[in-house]
mmCIF file of C-alpha atoms in Angstrom:
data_model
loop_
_atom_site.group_PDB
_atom_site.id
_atom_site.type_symbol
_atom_site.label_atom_id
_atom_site.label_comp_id
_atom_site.label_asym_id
_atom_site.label_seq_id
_atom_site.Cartn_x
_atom_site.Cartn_y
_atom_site.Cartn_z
ATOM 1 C CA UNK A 1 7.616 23.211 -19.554
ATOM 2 C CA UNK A 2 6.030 24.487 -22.615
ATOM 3 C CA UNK A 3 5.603 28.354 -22.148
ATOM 4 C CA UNK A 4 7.238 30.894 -19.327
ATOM 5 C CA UNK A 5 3.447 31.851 -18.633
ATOM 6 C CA UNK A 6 3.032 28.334 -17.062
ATOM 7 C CA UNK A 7 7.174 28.262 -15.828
ATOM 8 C CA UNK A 8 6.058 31.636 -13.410
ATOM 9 C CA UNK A 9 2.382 30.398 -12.196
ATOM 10 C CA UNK A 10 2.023 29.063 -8.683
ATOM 11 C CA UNK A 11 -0.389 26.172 -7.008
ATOM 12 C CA UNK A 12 -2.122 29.401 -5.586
ATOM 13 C CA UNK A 13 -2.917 30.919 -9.275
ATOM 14 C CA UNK A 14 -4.928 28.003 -10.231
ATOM 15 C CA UNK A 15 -6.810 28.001 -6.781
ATOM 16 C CA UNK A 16 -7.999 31.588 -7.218
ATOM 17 C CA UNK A 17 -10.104 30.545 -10.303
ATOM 18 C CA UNK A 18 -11.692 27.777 -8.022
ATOM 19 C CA UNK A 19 -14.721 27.499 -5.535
ATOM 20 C CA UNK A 20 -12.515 26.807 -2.576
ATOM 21 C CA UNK A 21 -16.112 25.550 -0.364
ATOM 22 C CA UNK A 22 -14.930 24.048 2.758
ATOM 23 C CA UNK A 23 -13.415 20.753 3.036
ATOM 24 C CA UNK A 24 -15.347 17.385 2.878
ATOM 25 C CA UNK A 25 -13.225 15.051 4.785
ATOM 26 C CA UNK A 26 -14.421 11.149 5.808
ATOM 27 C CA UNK A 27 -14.094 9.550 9.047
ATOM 28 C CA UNK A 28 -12.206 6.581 9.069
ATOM 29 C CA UNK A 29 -15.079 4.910 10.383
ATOM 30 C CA UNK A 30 -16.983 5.844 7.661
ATOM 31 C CA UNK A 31 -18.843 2.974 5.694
ATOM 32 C CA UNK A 32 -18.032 2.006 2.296
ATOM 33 C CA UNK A 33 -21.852 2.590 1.677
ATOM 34 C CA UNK A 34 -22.306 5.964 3.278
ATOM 35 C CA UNK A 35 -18.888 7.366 1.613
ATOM 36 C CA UNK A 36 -20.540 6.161 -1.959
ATOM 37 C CA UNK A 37 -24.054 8.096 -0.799
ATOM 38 C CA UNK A 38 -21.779 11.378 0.055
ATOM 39 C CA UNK A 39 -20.335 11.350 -3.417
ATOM 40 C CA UNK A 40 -23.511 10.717 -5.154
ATOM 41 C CA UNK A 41 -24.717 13.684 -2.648
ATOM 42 C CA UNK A 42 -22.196 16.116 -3.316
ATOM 43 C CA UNK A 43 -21.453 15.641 -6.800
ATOM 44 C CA UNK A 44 -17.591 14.231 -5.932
ATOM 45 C CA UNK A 45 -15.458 10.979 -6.532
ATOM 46 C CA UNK A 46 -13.142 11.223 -4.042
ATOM 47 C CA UNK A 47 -12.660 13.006 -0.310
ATOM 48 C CA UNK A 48 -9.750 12.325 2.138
ATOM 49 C CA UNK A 49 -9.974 10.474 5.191
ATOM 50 C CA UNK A 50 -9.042 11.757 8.682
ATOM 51 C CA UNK A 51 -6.994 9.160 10.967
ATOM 52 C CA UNK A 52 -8.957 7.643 14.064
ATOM 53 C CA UNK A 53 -6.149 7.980 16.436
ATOM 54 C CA UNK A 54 -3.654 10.696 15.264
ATOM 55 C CA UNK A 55 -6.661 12.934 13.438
ATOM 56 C CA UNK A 56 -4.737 13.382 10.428
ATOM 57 C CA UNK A 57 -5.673 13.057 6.994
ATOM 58 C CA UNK A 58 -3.726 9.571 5.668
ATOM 59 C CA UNK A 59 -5.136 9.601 2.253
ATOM 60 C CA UNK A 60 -7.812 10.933 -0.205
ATOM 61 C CA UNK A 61 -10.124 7.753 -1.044
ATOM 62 C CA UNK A 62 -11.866 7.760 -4.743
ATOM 63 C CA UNK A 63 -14.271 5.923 -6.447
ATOM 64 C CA UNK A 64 -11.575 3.919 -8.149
ATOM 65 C CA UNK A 65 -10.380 2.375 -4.605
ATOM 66 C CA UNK A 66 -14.167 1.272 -3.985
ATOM 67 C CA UNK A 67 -14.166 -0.155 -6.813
ATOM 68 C CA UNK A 68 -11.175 -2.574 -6.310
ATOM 69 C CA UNK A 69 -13.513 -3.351 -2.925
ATOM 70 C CA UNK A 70 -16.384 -4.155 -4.288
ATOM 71 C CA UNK A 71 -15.642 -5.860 -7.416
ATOM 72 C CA UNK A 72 -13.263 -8.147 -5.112
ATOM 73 C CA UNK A 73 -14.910 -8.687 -2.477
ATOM 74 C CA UNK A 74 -13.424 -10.889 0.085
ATOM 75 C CA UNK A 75 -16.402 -13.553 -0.086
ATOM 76 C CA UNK A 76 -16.619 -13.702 -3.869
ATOM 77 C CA UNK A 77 -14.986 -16.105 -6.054
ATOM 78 C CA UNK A 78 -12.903 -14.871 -8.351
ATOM 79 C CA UNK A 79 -13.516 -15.752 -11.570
ATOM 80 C CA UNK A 80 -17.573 -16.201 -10.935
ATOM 81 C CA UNK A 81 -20.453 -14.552 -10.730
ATOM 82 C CA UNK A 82 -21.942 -14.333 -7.656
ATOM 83 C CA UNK A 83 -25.919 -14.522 -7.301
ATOM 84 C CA UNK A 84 -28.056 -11.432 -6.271
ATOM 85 C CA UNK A 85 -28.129 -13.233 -2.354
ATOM 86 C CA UNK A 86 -24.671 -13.248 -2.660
ATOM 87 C CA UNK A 87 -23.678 -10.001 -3.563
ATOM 88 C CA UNK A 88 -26.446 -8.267 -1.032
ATOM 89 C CA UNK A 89 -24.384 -10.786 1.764
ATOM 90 C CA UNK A 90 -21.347 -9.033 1.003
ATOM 91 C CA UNK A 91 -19.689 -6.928 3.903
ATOM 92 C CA UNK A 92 -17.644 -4.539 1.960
ATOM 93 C CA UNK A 93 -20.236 -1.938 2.366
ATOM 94 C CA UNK A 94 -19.894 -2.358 5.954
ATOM 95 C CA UNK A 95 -16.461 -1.514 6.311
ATOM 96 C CA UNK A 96 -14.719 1.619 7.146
ATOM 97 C CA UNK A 97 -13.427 3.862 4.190
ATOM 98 C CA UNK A 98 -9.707 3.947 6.523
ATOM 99 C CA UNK A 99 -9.664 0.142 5.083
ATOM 100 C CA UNK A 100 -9.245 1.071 1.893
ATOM 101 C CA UNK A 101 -6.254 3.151 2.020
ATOM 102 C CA UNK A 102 -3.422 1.577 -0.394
ATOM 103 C CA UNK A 103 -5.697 0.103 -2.334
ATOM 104 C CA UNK A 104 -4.207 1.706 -5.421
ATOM 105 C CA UNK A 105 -1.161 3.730 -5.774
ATOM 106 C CA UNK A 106 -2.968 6.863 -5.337
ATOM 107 C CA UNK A 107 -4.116 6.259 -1.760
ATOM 108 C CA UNK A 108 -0.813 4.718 -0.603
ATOM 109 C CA UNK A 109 -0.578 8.626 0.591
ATOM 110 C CA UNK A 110 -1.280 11.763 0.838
ATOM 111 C CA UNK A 111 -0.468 13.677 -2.390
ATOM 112 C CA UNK A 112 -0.231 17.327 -1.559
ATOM 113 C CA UNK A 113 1.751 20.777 -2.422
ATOM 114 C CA UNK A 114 1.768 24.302 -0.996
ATOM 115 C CA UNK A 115 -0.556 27.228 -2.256
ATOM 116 C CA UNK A 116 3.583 29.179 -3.282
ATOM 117 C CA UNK A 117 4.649 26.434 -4.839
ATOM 118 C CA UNK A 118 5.374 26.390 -8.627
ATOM 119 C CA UNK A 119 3.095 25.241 -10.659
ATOM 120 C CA UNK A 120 5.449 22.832 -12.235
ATOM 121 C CA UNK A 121 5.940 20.028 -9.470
ATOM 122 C CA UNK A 122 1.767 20.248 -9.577
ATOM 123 C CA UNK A 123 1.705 19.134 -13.263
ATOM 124 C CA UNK A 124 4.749 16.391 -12.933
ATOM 125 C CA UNK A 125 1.991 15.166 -10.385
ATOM 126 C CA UNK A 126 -0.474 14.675 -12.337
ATOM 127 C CA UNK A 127 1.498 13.837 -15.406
ATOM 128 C CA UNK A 128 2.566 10.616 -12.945
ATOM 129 C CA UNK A 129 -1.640 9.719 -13.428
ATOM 130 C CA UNK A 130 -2.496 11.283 -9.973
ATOM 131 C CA UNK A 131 -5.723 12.615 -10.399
ATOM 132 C CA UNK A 132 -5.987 14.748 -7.072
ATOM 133 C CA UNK A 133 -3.620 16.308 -4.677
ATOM 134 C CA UNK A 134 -4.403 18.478 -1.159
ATOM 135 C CA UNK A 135 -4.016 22.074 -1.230
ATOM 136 C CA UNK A 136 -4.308 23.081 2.641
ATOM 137 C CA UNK A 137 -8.073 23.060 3.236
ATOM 138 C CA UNK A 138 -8.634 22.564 -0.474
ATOM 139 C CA UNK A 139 -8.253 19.689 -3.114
ATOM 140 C CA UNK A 140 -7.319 20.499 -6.461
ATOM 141 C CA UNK A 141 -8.039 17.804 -9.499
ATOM 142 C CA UNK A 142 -6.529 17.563 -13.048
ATOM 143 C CA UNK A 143 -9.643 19.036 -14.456
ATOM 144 C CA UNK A 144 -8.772 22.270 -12.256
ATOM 145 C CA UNK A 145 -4.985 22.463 -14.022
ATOM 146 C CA UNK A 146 -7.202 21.859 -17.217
ATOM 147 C CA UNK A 147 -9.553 25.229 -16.872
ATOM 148 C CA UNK A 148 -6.824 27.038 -15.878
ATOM 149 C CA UNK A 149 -4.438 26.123 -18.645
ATOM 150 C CA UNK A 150 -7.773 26.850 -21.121
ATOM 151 C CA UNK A 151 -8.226 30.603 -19.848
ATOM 152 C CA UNK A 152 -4.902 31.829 -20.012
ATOM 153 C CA UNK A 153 -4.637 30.078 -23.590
ATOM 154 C CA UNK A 154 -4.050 33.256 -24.854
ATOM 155 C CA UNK A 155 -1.058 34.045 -22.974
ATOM 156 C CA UNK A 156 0.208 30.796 -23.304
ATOM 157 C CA UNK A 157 0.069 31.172 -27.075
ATOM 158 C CA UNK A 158 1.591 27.509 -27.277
ATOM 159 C CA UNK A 159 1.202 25.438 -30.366
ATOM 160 C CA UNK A 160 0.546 22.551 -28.174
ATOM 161 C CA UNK A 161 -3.833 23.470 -27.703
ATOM 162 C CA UNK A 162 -3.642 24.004 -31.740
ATOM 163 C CA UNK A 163 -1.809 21.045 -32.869
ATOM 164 C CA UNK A 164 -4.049 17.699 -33.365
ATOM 165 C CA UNK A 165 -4.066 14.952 -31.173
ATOM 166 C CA UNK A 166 -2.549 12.887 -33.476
ATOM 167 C CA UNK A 167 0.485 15.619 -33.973
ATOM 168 C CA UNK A 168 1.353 15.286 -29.812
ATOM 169 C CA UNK A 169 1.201 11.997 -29.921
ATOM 170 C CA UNK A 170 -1.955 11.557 -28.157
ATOM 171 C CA UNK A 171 -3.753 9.259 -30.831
ATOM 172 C CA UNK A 172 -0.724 6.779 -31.587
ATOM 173 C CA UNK A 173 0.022 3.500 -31.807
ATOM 174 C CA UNK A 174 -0.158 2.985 -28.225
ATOM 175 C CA UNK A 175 -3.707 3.592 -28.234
ATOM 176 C CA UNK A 176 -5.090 1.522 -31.294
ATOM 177 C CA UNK A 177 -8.666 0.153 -31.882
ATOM 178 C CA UNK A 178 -6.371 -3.238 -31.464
ATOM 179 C CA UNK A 179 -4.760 -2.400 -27.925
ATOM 180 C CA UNK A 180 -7.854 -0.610 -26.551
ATOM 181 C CA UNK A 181 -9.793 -2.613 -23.724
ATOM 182 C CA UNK A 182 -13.564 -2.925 -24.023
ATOM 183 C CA UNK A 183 -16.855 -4.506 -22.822
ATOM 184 C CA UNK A 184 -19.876 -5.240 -25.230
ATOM 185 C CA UNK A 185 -23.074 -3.789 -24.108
ATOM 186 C CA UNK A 186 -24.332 -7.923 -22.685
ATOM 187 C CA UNK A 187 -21.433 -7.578 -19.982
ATOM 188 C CA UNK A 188 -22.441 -7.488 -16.592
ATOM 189 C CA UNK A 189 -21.544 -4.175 -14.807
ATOM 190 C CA UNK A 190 -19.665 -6.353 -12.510
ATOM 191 C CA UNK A 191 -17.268 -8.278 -15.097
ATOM 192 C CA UNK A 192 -16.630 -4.818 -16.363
ATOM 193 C CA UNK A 193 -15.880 -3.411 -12.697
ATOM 194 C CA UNK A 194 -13.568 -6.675 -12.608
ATOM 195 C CA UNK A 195 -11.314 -6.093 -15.632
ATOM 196 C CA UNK A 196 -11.298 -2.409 -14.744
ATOM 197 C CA UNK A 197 -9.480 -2.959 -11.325
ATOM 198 C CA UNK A 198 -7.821 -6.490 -13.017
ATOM 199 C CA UNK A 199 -6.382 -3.685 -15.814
ATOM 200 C CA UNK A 200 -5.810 -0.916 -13.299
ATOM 201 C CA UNK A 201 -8.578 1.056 -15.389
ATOM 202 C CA UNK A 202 -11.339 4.130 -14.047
ATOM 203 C CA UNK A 203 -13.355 3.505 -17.522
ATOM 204 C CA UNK A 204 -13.907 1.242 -20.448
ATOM 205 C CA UNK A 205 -15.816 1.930 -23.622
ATOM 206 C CA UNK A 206 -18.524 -0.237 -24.107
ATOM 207 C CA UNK A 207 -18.927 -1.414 -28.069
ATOM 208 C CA UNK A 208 -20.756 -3.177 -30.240
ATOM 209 C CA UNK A 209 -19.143 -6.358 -31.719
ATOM 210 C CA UNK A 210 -17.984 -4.258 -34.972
ATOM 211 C CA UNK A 211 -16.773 -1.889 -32.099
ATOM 212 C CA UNK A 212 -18.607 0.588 -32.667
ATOM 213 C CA UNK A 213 -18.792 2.754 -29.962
ATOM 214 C CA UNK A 214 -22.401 2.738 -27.291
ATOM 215 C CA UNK A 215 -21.237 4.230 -24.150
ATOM 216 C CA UNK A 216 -18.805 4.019 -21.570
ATOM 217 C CA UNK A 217 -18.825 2.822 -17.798
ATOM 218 C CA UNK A 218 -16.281 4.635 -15.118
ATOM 219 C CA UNK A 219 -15.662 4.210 -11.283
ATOM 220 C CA UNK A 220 -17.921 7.138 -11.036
ATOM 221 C CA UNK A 221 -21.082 4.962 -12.036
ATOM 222 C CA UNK A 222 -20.793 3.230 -8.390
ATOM 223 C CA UNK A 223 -21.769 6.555 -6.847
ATOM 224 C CA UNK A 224 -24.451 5.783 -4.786
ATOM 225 C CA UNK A 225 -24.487 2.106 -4.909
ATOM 226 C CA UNK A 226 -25.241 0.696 -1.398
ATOM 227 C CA UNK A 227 -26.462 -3.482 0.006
ATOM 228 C CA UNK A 228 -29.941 -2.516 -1.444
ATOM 229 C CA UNK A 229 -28.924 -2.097 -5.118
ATOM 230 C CA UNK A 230 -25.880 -4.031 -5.498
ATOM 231 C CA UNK A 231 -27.743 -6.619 -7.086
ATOM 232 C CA UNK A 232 -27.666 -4.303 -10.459
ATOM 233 C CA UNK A 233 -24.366 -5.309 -10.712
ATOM 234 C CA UNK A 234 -25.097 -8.658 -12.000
ATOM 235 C CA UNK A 235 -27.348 -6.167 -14.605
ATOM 236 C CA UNK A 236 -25.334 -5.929 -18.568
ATOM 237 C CA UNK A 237 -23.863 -2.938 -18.444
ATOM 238 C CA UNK A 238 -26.515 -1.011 -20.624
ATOM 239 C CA UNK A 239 -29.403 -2.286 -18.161
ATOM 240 C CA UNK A 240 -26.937 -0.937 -15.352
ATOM 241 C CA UNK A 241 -26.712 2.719 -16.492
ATOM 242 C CA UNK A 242 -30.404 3.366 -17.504
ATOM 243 C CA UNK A 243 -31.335 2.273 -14.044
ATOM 244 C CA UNK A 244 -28.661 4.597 -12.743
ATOM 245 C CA UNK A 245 -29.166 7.231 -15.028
ATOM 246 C CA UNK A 246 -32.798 6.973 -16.883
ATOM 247 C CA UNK A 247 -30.933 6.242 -20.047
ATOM 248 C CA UNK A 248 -27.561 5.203 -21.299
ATOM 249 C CA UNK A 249 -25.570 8.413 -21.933
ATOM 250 C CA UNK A 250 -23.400 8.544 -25.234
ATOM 251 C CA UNK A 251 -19.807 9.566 -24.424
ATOM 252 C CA UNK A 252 -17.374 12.435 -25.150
ATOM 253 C CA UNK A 253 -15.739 11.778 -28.384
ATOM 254 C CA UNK A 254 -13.390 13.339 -30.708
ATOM 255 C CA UNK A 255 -11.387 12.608 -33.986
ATOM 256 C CA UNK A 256 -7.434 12.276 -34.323
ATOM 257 C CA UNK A 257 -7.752 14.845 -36.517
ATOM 258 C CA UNK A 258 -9.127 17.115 -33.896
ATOM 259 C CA UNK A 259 -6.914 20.195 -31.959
ATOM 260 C CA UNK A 260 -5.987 18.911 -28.901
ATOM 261 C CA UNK A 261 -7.691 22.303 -27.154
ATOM 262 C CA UNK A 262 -11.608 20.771 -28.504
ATOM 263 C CA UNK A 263 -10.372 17.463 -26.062
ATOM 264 C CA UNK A 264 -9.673 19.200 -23.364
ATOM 265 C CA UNK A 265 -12.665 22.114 -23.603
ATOM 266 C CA UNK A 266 -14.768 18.963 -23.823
ATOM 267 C CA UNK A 267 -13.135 17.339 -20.576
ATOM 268 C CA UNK A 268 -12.757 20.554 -18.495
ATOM 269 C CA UNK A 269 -16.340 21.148 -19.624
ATOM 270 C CA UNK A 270 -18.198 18.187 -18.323
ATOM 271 C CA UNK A 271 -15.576 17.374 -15.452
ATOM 272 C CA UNK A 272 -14.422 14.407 -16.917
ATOM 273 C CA UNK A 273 -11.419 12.870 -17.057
ATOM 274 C CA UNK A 274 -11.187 11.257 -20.456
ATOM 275 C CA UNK A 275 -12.631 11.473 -24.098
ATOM 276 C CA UNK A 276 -12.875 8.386 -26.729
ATOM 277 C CA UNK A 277 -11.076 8.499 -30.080
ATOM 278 C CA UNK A 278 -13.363 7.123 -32.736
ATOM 279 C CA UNK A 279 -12.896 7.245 -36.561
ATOM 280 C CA UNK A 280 -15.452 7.268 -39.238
ATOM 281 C CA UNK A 281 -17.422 4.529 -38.663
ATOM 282 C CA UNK A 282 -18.203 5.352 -34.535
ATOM 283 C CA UNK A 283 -15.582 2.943 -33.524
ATOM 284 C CA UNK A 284 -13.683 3.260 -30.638
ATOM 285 C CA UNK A 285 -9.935 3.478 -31.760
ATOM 286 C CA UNK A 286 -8.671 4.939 -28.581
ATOM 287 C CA UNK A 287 -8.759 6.930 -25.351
ATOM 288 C CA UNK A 288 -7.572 10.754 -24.321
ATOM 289 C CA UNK A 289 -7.329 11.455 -20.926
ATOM 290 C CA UNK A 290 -6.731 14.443 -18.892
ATOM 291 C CA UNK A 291 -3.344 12.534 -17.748
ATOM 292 C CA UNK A 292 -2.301 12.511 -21.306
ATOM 293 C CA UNK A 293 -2.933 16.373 -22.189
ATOM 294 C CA UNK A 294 -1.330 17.474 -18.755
ATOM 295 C CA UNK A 295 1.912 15.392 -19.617
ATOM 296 C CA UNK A 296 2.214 17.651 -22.504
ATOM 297 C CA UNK A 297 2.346 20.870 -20.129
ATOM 298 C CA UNK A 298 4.647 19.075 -17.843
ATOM 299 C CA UNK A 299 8.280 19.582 -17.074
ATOM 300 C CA UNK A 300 8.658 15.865 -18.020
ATOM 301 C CA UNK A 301 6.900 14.587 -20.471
ATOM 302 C CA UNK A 302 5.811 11.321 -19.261
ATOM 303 C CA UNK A 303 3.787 10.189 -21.862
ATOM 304 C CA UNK A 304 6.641 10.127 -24.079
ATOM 305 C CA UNK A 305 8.751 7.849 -22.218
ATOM 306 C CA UNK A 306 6.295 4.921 -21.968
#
């Protein structure tokens, strides 16, 4: 742990600073489509999911575990593209949400800590790439640990915030313009979806052939998707977002040169999860996420051990 102001904080400290609204939890007979129209509703990516028979909650579903279901659906071929027909014929919007527990490592479970406990098993969480655990009545998400680590930055007085991202080791090798995985802009929204759950990925940048950077395309993007507009999946990714959107958004980005404190105001800012590294010329060179910044708060530096 960096700083004894983190080493004494409980889960409870960083709920206090949070609107604590009641619960959304799923049935487990929820659809696939009406969980993705509840997220879209409510602004979320992910609620848990009560049990049928015993009532309890078995596991807090996300976008990313939808994604894995749609992209592979069971009637697809892998390794083709599936016609408009095709895609509308699928059933995975028909089934129940409680279908999709396990399918990542996330929702093997239920990830979830006391309001008294220290604030330190929290971050090892999340430092593992959890993004979410249960608090009780209440979820709290990486971006939470993010806003709370960013107002008590002044008691924390930790060189960590000031230092660059290439000085913590959050714009090295590992994360190269060579190494990082990307889609060009004529992709279809569903090859991307593919090679994100093929790469166990929630986002890819989406570049031009000199890879310069365009925009990006997350899990998140499936909020809302139901049988009557699957079909812009087969849509290149650009074509995908406008009609989602009204226009394709340009992404978060930030320089290896840049304190580590401008990614994560930027991430805690716009509730995302992850910021592109770009150099000079716009081109994508690598990826920040909050995973990555949290590790560096973290008991156990995961990050470092990869």
């Amino acid at each position: 742990m960096a700083n004894l102001f983190l080493q004494n904080k409980c889960v409870g400290d960083v709920l206090e600073g949070k609107n604590t609204e009641k619960l959304l939890v799923l049935g487990a007979d929820t659809t696939v489509a009406a969980a993705l129209e509840t997220f879209k509703e409510n602004g979320i990516v992910a609620a848990p999911v009560r049990d049928r028979e015993s009532g309890d909650i078995v596991a807090i579903i996300g976008v990313e575990d939808i994604l894995l279901y749609v992209a592979f659906a069971s009637n697809l071929k892998a390794g083709e593209l599936p016609s408009a027909s095709q895609l509308a014929e699928s059933t995975s919007f028909d089934v129940a949400v409680q279908a999709l527990v396990g399918a990542t490592a996330e929702s093997t479970r239920v990830w979830s800590v006391a309001r008294e406990d220290n604030l330190r098993g929290l971050l090892e969480m999340f430092s593992k790439g959890v993004h979410r655990v249960l608090v009780g009545e209440n979820i709290l998400a990486q971006v939470d640990v993010g806003r709370f680590i960013l107002k008590g930055r002044e008691n924390i007085g930790d060189p960590i915030l000031g230092a660059s991202l290439a000085n913590n080791g959050l714009a090295n090798p590992a994360h190269t313009m060579d190494s990082l995985v990307r889609v060009s802009p004529a992709t279809t929204a569903l090859e991307a979806f593919r090679i994100m759950g093929q790469k166990g990925l929630n986002a890819l940048p989406v570049c031009e052939e000199n890879g310069s950077l365009v925009t990006q395309l997350s899990a998140s993007d499936l909020r809302g998707l139901d049988r009557a507009s699957v079909a812009q999946l087969l849509e290149p990714v650009g074509k995908f977002l406008e009609g989602r959107y009204g226009a394709v958004v340009k992404p978060i980005t930030v320089f290896p040169h840049d304190p580590t404190e401008k990614a994560l105001t930027a991430m805690v800012g716009a509730s995302v999860h992850r910021v592109w590294v770009i150099d000079a010329q716009n081109r994508a060179t690598g990826v920040v996420s909050l995973t990555d910044v949290l590790c560096k708060f973290s008991p156990f530096d995961f990050q470092e051990q990869a």
